[in-house]
Coordinates of C-alpha atoms in Angstrom, one line a residue:
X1 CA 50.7 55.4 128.5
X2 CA 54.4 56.3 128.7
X3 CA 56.6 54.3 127.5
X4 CA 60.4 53.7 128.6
X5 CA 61.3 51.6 125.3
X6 CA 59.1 53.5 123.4
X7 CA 60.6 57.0 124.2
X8 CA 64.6 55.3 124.2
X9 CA 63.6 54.5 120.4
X10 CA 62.4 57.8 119.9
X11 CA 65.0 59.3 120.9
X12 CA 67.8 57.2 119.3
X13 CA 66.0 58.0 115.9
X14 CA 65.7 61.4 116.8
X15 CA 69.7 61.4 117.5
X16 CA 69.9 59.5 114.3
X17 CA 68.3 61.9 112.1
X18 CA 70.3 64.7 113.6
X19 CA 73.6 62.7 113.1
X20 CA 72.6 62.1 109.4
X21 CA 71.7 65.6 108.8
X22 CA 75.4 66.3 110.4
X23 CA 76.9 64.3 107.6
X24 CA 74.8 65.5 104.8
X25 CA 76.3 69.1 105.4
X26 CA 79.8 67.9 105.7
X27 CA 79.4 66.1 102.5
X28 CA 78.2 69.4 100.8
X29 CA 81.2 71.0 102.4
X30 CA 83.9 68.3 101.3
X31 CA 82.3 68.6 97.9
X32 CA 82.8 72.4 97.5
X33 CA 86.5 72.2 98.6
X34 CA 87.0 69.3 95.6
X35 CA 87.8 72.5 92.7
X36 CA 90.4 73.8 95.2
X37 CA 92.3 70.4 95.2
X38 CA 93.1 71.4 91.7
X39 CA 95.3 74.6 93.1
X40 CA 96.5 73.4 96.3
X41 CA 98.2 70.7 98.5
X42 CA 96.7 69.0 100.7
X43 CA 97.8 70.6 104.3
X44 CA 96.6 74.0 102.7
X45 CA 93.1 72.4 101.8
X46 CA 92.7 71.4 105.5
X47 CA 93.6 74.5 107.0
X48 CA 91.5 76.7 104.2
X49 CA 89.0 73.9 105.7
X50 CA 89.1 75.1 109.3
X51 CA 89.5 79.0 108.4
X52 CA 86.4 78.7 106.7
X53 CA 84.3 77.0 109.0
X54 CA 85.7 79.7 112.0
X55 CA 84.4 82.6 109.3
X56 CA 81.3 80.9 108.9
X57 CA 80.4 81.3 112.5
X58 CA 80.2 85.2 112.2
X59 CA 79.4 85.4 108.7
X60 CA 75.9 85.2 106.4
X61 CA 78.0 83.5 103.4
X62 CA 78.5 79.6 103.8
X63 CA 81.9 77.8 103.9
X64 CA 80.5 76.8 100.7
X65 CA 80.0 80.0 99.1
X66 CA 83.6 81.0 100.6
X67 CA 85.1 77.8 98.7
X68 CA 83.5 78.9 95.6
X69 CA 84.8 82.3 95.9
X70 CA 88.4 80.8 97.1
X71 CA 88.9 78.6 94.2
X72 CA 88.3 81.9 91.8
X73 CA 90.9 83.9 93.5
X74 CA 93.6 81.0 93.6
X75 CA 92.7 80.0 90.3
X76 CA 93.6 83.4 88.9
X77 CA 96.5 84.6 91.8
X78 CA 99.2 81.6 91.3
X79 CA 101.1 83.6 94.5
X80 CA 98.1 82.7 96.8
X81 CA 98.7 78.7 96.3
X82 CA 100.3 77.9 99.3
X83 CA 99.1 80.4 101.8
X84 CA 96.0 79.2 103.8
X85 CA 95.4 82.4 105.6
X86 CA 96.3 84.4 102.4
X87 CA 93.9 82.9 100.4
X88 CA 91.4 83.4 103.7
X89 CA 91.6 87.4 104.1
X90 CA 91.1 87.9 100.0
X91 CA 87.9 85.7 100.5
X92 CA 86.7 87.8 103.6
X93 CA 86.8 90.7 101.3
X94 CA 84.6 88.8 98.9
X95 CA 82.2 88.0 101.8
X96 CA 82.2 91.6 102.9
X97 CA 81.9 92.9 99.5
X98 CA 79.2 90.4 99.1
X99 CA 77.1 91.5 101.7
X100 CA 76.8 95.3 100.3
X101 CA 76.1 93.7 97.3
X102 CA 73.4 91.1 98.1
X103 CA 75.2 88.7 96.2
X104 CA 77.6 85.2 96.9
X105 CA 81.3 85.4 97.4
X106 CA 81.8 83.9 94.4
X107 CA 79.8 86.7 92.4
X108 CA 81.5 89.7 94.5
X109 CA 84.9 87.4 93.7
X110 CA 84.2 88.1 90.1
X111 CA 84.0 91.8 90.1
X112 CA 87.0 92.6 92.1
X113 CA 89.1 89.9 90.1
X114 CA 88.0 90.8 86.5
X115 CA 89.0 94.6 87.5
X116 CA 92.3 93.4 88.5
X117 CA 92.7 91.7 85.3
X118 CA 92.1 94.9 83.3
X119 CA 94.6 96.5 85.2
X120 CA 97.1 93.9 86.1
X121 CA 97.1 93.8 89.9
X122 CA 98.1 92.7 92.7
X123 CA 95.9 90.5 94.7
X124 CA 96.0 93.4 97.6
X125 CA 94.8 95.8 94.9
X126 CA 92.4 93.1 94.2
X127 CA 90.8 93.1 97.1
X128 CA 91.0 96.7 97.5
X129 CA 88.6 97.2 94.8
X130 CA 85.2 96.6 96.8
X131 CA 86.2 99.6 98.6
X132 CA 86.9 101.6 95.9
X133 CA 83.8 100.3 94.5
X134 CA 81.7 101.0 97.4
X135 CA 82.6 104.5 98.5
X136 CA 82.2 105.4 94.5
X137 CA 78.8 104.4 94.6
X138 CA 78.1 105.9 98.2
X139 CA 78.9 109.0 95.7
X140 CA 76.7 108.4 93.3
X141 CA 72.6 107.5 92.4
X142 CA 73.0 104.1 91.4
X143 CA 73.3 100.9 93.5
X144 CA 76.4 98.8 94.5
X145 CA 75.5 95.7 92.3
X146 CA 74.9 98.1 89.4
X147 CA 78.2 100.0 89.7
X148 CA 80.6 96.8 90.3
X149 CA 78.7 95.3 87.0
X150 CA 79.5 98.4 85.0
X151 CA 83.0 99.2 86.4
X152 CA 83.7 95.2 85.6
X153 CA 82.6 95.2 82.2
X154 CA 83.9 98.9 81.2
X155 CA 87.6 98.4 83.2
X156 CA 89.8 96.1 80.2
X157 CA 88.4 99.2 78.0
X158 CA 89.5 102.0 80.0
X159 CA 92.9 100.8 81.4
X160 CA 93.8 100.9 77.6
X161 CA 92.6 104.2 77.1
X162 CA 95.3 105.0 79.7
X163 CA 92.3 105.7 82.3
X164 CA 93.4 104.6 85.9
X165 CA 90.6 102.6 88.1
X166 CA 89.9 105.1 90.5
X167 CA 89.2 107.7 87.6
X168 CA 87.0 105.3 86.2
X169 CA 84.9 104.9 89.4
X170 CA 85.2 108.4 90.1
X171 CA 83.5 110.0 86.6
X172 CA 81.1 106.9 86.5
X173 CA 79.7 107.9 89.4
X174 CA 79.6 111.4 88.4
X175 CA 78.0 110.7 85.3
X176 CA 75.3 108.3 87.2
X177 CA 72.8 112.1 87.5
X178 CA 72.9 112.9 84.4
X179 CA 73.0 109.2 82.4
X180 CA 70.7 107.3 84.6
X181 CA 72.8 104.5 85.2
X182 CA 76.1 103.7 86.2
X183 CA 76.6 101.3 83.1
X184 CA 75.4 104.0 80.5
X185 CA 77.6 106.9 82.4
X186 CA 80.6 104.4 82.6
X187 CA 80.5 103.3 78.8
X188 CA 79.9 107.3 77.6
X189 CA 83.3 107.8 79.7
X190 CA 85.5 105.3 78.1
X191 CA 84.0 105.6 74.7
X192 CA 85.0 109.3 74.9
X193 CA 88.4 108.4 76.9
X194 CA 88.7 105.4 74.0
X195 CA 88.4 107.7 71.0
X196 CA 90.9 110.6 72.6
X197 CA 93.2 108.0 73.2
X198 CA 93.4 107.6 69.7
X199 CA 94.5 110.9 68.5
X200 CA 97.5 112.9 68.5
X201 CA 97.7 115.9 70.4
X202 CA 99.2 114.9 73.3
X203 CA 97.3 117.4 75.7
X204 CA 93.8 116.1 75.6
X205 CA 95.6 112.3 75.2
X206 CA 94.5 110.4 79.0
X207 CA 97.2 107.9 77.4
X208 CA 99.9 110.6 77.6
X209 CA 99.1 113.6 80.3
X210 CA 96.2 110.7 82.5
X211 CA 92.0 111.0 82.4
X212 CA 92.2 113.3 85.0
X213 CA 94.3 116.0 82.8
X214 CA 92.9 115.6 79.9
X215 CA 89.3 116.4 80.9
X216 CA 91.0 119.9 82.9
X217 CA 92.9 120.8 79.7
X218 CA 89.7 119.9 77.7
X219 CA 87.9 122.5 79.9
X220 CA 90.0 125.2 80.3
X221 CA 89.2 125.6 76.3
X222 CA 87.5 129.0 75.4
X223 CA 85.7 126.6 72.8
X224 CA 84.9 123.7 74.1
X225 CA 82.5 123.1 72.3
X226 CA 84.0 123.3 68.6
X227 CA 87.1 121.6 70.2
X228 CA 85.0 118.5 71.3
X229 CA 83.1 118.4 68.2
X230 CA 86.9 118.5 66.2
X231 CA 87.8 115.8 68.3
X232 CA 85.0 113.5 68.9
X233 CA 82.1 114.3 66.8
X234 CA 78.9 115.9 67.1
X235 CA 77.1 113.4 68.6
X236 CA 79.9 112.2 70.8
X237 CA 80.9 115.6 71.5
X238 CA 77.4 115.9 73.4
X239 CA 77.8 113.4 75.5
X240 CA 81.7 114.1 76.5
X241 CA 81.0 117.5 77.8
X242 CA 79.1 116.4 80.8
X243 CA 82.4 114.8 81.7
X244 CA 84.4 117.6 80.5
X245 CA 82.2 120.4 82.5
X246 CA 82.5 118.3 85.8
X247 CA 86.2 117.7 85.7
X248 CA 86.6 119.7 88.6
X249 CA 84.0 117.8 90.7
X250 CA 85.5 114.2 89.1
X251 CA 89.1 114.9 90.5
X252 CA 87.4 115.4 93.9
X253 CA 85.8 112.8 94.0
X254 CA 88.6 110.6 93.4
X255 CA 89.6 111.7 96.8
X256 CA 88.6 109.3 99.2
X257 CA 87.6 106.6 96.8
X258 CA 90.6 104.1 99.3
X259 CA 89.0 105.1 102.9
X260 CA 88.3 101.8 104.2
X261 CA 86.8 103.3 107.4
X262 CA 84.1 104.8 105.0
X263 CA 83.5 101.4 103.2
X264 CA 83.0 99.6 106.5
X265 CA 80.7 102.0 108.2
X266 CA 78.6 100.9 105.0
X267 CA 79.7 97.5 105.4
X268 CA 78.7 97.3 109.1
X269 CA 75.2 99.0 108.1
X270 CA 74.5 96.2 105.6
X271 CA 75.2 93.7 108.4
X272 CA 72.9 95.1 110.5
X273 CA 69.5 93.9 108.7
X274 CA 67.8 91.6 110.1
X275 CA 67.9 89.3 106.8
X276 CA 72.0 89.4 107.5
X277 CA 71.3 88.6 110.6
X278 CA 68.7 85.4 110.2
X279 CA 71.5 84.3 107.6
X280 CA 74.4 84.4 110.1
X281 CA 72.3 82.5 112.9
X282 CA 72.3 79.8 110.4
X283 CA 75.4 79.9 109.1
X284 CA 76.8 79.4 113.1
X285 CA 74.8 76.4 113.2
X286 CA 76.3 74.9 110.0
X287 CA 79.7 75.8 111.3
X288 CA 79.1 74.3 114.0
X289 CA 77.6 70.9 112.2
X290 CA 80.9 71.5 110.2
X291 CA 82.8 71.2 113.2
X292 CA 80.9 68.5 115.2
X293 CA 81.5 66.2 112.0
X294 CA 85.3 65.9 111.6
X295 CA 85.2 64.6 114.9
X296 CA 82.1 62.5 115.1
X297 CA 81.8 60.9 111.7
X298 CA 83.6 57.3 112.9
X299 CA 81.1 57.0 115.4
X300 CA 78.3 58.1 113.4
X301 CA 78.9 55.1 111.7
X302 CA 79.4 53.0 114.4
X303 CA 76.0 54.4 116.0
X304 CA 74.1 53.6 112.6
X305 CA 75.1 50.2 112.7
X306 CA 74.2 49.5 116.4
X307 CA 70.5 51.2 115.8
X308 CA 70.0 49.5 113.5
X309 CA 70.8 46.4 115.6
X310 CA 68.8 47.5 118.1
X311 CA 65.8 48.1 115.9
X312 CA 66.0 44.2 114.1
X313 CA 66.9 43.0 117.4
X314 CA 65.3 45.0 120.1
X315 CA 65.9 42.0 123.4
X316 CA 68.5 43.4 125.8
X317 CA 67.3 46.9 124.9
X318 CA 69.1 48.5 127.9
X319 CA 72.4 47.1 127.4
X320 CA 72.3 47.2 123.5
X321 CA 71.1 50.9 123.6
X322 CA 73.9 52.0 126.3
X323 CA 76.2 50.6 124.5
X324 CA 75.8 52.2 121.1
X325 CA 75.6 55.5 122.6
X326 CA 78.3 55.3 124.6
X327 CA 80.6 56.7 122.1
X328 CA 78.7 60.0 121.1
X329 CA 77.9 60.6 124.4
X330 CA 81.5 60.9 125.4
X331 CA 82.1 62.9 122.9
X332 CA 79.1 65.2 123.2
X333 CA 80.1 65.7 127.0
X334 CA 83.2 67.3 125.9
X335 CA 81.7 69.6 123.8
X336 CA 80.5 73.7 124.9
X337 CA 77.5 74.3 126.9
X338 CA 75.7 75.3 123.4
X339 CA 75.7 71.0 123.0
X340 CA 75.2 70.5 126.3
X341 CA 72.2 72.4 127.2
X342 CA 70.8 71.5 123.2
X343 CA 70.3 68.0 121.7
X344 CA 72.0 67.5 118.4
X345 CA 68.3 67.3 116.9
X346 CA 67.5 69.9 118.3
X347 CA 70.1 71.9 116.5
X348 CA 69.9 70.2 113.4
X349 CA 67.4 67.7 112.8

């Protein structure tokens, strides 16, 4: 037997549940942006706030992951501090680099930031590295987690060899054929860069003549093989003259390691799995919880209090029940047709 009262109550805690959920993910949000506070004022929080929530729409990484990945950046680039939409576009390069990756903002963050601490950068050469990053590993046998990992960990070493970034990319994912990994091919580089470095004639030094010129002037020897041996040692000497043979091949690829239409054909292919795309749907809907809860959270609170009236209470159910909805309902009505063809439980409960 149907029920009138029965299916008003039913719905209100239906409604109810939804709204709750609603303020459970803007808690989680508010919670994430709390380690930004520590960088930046207040107006810049709020509008890092709404940036994040109008990525999250399109994007597979939460505006909680982007706050996580926010706070590294700021935390390391004093500059970004009080620029919202600054610190917004590094971040989008985290989430994109992310996405090739498989991994969070945050992680991708890491990689691009501990590279431009090795080599002192900007926060635009920063963010440049994921494409530098990327188009190196199209290049090479490894994958794109793998190469950031070893170009990370190797970079600190090989900027004081006097070995730029891109030549690092460049002969690690040369080496990746022959090594079997880009973190064994990158760590055979710099070692070899590391302990030429070191000595003094100046035409096989990457610290005086660059990487690049050193491994050319190393191969145009008629014996390169007693000359590596002199240099490096037998056993290193091995290793170096895969570098030292492919010299040619290693300044080419350098070329081409900065196209950003390359990375983002690569980037747009990673977007295109259907994971990606399950992750985005969800993320739209959070974004849009985000969004519903800045504006609905007084009268969440009202509502809670006047069901829960109504449920102690239940007498003049009509009026009561009218009465507490009245105020989410207005606001509901002004809302797109996403809300208005969808119940709020319906999209979130």
């Amino acid at each position: 037997v149907f029920s009138p009262k029965g299916a008003t109550m039913a719905g209100i805690t239906a409604v109810a549940a939804g709204l709750k959920n609603l303020s459970q993910i803007n808690e989680q949000l508010a919670e994430s942006m709390i380690p930004l506070k520590a960088y930046v004022d207040g107006g810049t929080l709020e509008e890092l706030r709404e940036q994040f929530v109008a990525l999250e729409y399109d994007s597979s990484h939460s505006a909680e992951e982007m706050a996580a990945g926010a706070t590294r950046w700021v935390k390391y680039f004093e500059g970004l501090r009080g620029n919202a939409d600054a610190i917004a576009d590094v971040t989008k390069s985290s989430n994109d680099f992310a996405i090739v990756l498989g991994k969070t903002s945050n992680e991708a963050a890491s990689y691009q930031l501990k590279i431009a601490g090795a080599y002192h950068q900007t926060a635009l050469q920063a963010k440049e590295n994921s494409t530098i990053i990327i188009n190196a590993t199209k290049k090479s046998t490894t994958t794109y987690d793998e190469m950031a990992q070893a170009l990370a960990q190797t970079a600190n070493r090989a900027q004081n060899a006097g070995v730029s970034f891109k030549e690092l990319a460049a002969a690690t994912s040369y080496g990746t054929s022959t090594f079997g990994s880009a973190s064994e091919a990158a760590s055979a580089y710099v070692m070899m860069m590391t302990r030429l470095s070191a000595q003094s004639k100046n035409e096989y030094n990457p610290s005086v003549v660059g990487a690049t010129k050193a491994l050319q002037n190393l191969a145009k020897s008629h014996e390169m093989n007693a000359l590596l041996t002199s240099l490096l040692g037998k056993r290193q000497a091995s290793l170096a003259k895969v570098f030292v043979q492919g010299a040619a091949n290693i300044k080419q690829m350098q070329q081409g390691l900065d196209d950003e239409t390359s990375a983002a054909k690569t980037l747009a292919g990673a977007e295109s799995k259907i994971e990606e795309q399950e992750k985005r749907l969800a993320n739209a809907k959070r974004a849009l919880a985000h969004e519903i809860n800045v504006n609905l959270t007084p009268a969440y609170a009202n509502f809670l209090e006047d069901c829960s009236s109504v449920i102690k209470t239940i007498g003049n159910w009509g009026t009561t029940i009218k009465n507490s909805l009245k105020s989410t309902l207005q606001w509901i009505n002004s809302v797109d047709n996403a809300i208005k063809d969808s119940t709020i439980y319906k999209l979130f409960g």
